[in-house]
XYZ file of C-alpha atoms in Angstrom:
256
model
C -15.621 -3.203 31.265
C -13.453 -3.340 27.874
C -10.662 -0.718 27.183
C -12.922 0.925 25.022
C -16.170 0.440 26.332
C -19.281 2.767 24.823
C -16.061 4.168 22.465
C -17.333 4.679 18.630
C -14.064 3.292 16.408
C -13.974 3.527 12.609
C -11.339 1.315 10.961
C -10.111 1.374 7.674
C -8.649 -1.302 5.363
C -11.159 -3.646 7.612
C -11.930 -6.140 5.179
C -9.186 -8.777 6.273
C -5.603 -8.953 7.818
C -4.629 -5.941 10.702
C -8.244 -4.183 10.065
C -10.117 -7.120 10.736
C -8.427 -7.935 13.742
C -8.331 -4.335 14.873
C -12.531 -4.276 13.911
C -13.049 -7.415 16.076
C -10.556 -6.485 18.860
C -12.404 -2.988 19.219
C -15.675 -4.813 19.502
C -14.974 -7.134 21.675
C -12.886 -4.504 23.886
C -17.036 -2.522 24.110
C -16.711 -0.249 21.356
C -19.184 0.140 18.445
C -17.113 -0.120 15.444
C -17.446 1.497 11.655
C -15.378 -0.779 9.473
C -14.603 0.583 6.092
C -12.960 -1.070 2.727
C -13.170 -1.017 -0.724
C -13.521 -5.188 -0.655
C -17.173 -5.013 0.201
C -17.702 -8.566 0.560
C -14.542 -8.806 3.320
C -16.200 -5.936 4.995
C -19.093 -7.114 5.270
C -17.862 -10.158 6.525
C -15.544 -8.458 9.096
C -18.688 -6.939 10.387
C -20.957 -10.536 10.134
C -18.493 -11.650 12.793
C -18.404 -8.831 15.026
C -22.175 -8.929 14.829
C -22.243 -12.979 15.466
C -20.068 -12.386 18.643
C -22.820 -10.051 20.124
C -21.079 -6.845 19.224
C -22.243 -3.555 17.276
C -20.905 -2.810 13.701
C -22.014 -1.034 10.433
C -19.897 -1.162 7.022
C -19.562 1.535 4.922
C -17.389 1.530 1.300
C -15.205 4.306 0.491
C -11.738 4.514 -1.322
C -9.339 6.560 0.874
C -7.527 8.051 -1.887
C -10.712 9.916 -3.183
C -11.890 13.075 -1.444
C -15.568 12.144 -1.563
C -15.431 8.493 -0.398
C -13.682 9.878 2.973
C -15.951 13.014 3.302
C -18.813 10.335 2.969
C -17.371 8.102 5.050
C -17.107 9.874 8.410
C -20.392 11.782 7.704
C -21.832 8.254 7.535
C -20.423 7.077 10.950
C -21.336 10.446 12.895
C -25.064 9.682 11.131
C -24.929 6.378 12.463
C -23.445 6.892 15.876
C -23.098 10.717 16.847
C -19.043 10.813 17.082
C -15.697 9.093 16.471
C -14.000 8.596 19.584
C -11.102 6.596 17.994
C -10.171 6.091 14.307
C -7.362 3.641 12.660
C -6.007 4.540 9.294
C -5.191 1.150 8.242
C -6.133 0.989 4.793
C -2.869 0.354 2.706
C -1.677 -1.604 -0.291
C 2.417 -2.581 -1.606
C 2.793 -2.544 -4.609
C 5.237 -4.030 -6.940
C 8.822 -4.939 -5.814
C 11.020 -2.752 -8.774
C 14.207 -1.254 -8.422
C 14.567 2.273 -7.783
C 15.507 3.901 -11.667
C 12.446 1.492 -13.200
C 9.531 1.956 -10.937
C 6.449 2.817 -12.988
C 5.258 6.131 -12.184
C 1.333 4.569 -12.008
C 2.863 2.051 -9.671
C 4.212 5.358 -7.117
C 0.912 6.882 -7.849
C -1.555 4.067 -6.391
C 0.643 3.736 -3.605
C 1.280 7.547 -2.375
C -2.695 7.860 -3.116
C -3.765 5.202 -0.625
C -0.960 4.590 2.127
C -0.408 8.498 2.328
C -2.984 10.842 0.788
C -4.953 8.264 1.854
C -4.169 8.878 5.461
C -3.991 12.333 5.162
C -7.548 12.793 3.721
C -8.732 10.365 6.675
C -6.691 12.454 9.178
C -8.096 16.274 8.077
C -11.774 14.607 8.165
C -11.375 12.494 11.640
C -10.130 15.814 13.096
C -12.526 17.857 12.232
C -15.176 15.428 13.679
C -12.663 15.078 16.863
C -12.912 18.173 17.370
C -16.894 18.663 17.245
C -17.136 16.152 19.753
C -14.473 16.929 22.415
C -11.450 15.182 21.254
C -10.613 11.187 20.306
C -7.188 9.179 19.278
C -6.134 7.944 16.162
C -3.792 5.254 14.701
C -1.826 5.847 11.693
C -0.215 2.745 10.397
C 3.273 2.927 9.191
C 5.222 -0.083 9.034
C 9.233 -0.842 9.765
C 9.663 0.315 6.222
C 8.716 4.396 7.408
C 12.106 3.670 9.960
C 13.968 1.803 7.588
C 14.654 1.339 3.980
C 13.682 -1.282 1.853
C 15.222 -2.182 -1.517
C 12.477 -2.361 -4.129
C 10.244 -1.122 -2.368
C 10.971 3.066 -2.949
C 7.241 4.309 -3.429
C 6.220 2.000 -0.159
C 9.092 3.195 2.073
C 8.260 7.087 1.014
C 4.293 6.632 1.681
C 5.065 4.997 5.331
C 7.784 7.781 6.100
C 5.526 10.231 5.112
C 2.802 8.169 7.333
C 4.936 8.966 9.978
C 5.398 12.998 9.481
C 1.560 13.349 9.081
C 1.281 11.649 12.559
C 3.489 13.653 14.420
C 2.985 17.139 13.034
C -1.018 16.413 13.763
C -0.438 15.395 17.132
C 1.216 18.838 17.867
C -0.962 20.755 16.383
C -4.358 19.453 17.951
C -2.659 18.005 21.502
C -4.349 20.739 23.461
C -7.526 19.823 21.763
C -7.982 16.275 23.128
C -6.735 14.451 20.330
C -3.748 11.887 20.168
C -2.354 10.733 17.119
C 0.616 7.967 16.939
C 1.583 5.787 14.114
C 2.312 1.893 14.895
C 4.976 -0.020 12.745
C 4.208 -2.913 12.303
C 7.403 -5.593 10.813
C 6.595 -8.597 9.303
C 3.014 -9.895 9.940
C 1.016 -12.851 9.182
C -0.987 -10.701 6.023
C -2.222 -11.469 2.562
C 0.068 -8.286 1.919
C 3.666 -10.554 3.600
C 2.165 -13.352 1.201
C 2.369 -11.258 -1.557
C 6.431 -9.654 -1.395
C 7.036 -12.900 -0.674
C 5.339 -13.913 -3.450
C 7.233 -11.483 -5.882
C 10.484 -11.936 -3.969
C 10.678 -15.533 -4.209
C 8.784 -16.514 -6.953
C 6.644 -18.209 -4.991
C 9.669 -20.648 -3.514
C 9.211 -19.071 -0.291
C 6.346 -18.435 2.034
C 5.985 -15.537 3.589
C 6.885 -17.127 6.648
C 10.110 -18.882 5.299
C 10.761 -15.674 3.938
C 10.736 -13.300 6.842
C 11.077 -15.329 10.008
C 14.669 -15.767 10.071
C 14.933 -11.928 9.609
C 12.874 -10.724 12.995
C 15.331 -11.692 16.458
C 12.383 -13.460 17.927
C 12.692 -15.976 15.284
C 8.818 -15.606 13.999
C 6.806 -12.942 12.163
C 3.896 -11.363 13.917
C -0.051 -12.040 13.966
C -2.406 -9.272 13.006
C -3.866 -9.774 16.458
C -0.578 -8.755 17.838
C -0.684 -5.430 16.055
C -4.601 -5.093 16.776
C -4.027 -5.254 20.897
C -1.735 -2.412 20.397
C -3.779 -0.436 18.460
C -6.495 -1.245 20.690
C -4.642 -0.076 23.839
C -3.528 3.315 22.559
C -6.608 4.450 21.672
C -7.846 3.834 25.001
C -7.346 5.719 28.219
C -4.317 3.676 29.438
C -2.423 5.209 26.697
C -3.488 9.177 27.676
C -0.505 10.467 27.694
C 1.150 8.964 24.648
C 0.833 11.192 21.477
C 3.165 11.970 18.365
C 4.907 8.258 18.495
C 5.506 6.056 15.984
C 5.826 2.506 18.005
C 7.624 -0.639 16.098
C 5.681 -3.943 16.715
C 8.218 -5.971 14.576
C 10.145 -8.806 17.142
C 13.293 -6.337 17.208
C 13.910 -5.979 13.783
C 14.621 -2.556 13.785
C 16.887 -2.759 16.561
C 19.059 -5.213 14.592
């Protein structure tokens, strides 16, 4: 028996990096998975190899910073499998690395709209499914930069703190209902999202690696399997008392 074994799991952002690992991790932990993206040809391909392994997975394309996409989205997974039991709000994009007085106000648009209305959209609809069906848990990912600031990165930091404050104000308010929400934080992880701050910190004279390894105490940046095992556990029932936390994975950087 997996962790998560006859569990429905939608995932978000599931197209490649932390979603694709979470995706596969779900299905190979028993659960049926709904992976979600707006690259349909990653998603699909997340899905191809869940599929391949022996496992159970249907894509669906939606945009979590539009109402409709979302509203679509869940009504297609409860169509498809009867109830979310657990649900990641991964989907999440960076940005461009500008100081503070010049960011472009499209540029803090497309962020708040995915990382955070995003999440809140997928949140109010997950819920209200939740709570048809008797409860579930959900993941909310933050990152180190909703602890900590990040110069350059202003609209990023505010969407991840706000991450964060959605998480724990709906784990109070639906805790007696069945459902847990927690945010992981995830510090520097093996992602085409690293590659790219690296890419616009450096110039491209740094890998993501070379960039951020020397920054985490453990020496090394993290694997989006890493993250995916943790999200894993706390949806499952090991984690049934844990609700309303927002848990660094990040090789101690934020205890530096």
């Amino acid at each position: 028996m997996g962790l998560v074994t006859g569990k429905t799991a939608l995932i978000t952002g599931a197209a490649a990096g932390i979603g694709r690992a979470t995706a596969l991790t779900f299905a190979a932990e028993g659960a049926i998975v709904v992976a979600s993206d707006v690259d349909d040809a990653g998603g699909k391909e997340t899905v191809a190899m869940i599929e391949k392994a022996g496992g159970k997975a249907i894509y669906v394309s939606a945009d979590v910073s539009k109402p409709t996409d979302v509203k679509t989205l869940i009504a297609k997974a409860v169509a498809a499998y009867g109830r979310i039991d657990c649900a990641v709000n991964n989907a999440g994009i960076e940005g461009k690395i500008t100081p503070f007085a010049d960011q472009p106000e499209d540029n803090f648009d497309a962020i708040i709209g995915v990382n955070l209305k995003g999440t809140y959209l997928c949140l109010q609809a997950e819920i209200a499914a939740m709570l048809k069906s008797g409860g579930g848990a959900i993941v909310n990912l933050s990152s180190i930069a909703g602890l900590i600031g990040f110069p350059g990165l202003s609209p990023y930091v505010a969407s991840k703190h706000g991450v964060i404050g959605l998480t724990k104000n709906a784990a109070l308010e639906y805790a007696k209902a069945g459902i847990r929400v927690n945010a992981v934080c995830p510090g520097g992880i093996d992602t085409r999202m690293l590659d790219s701050l690296a890419e616009q910190a450096t110039a491209g004279a740094q890998s993501s690696a070379e960039m951020m390894d020397p920054l985490h105490p453990m020496g090394r940046i993290g694997t989006p399997q890493e993250v995916a095992d943790l999200i894993v556990w706390l949806c499952s029932p090991r984690a049934g008392f844990i609700t309303g936390t927002a848990i660094p994975i990040d090789g101690g950087y934020v205890a530096q």
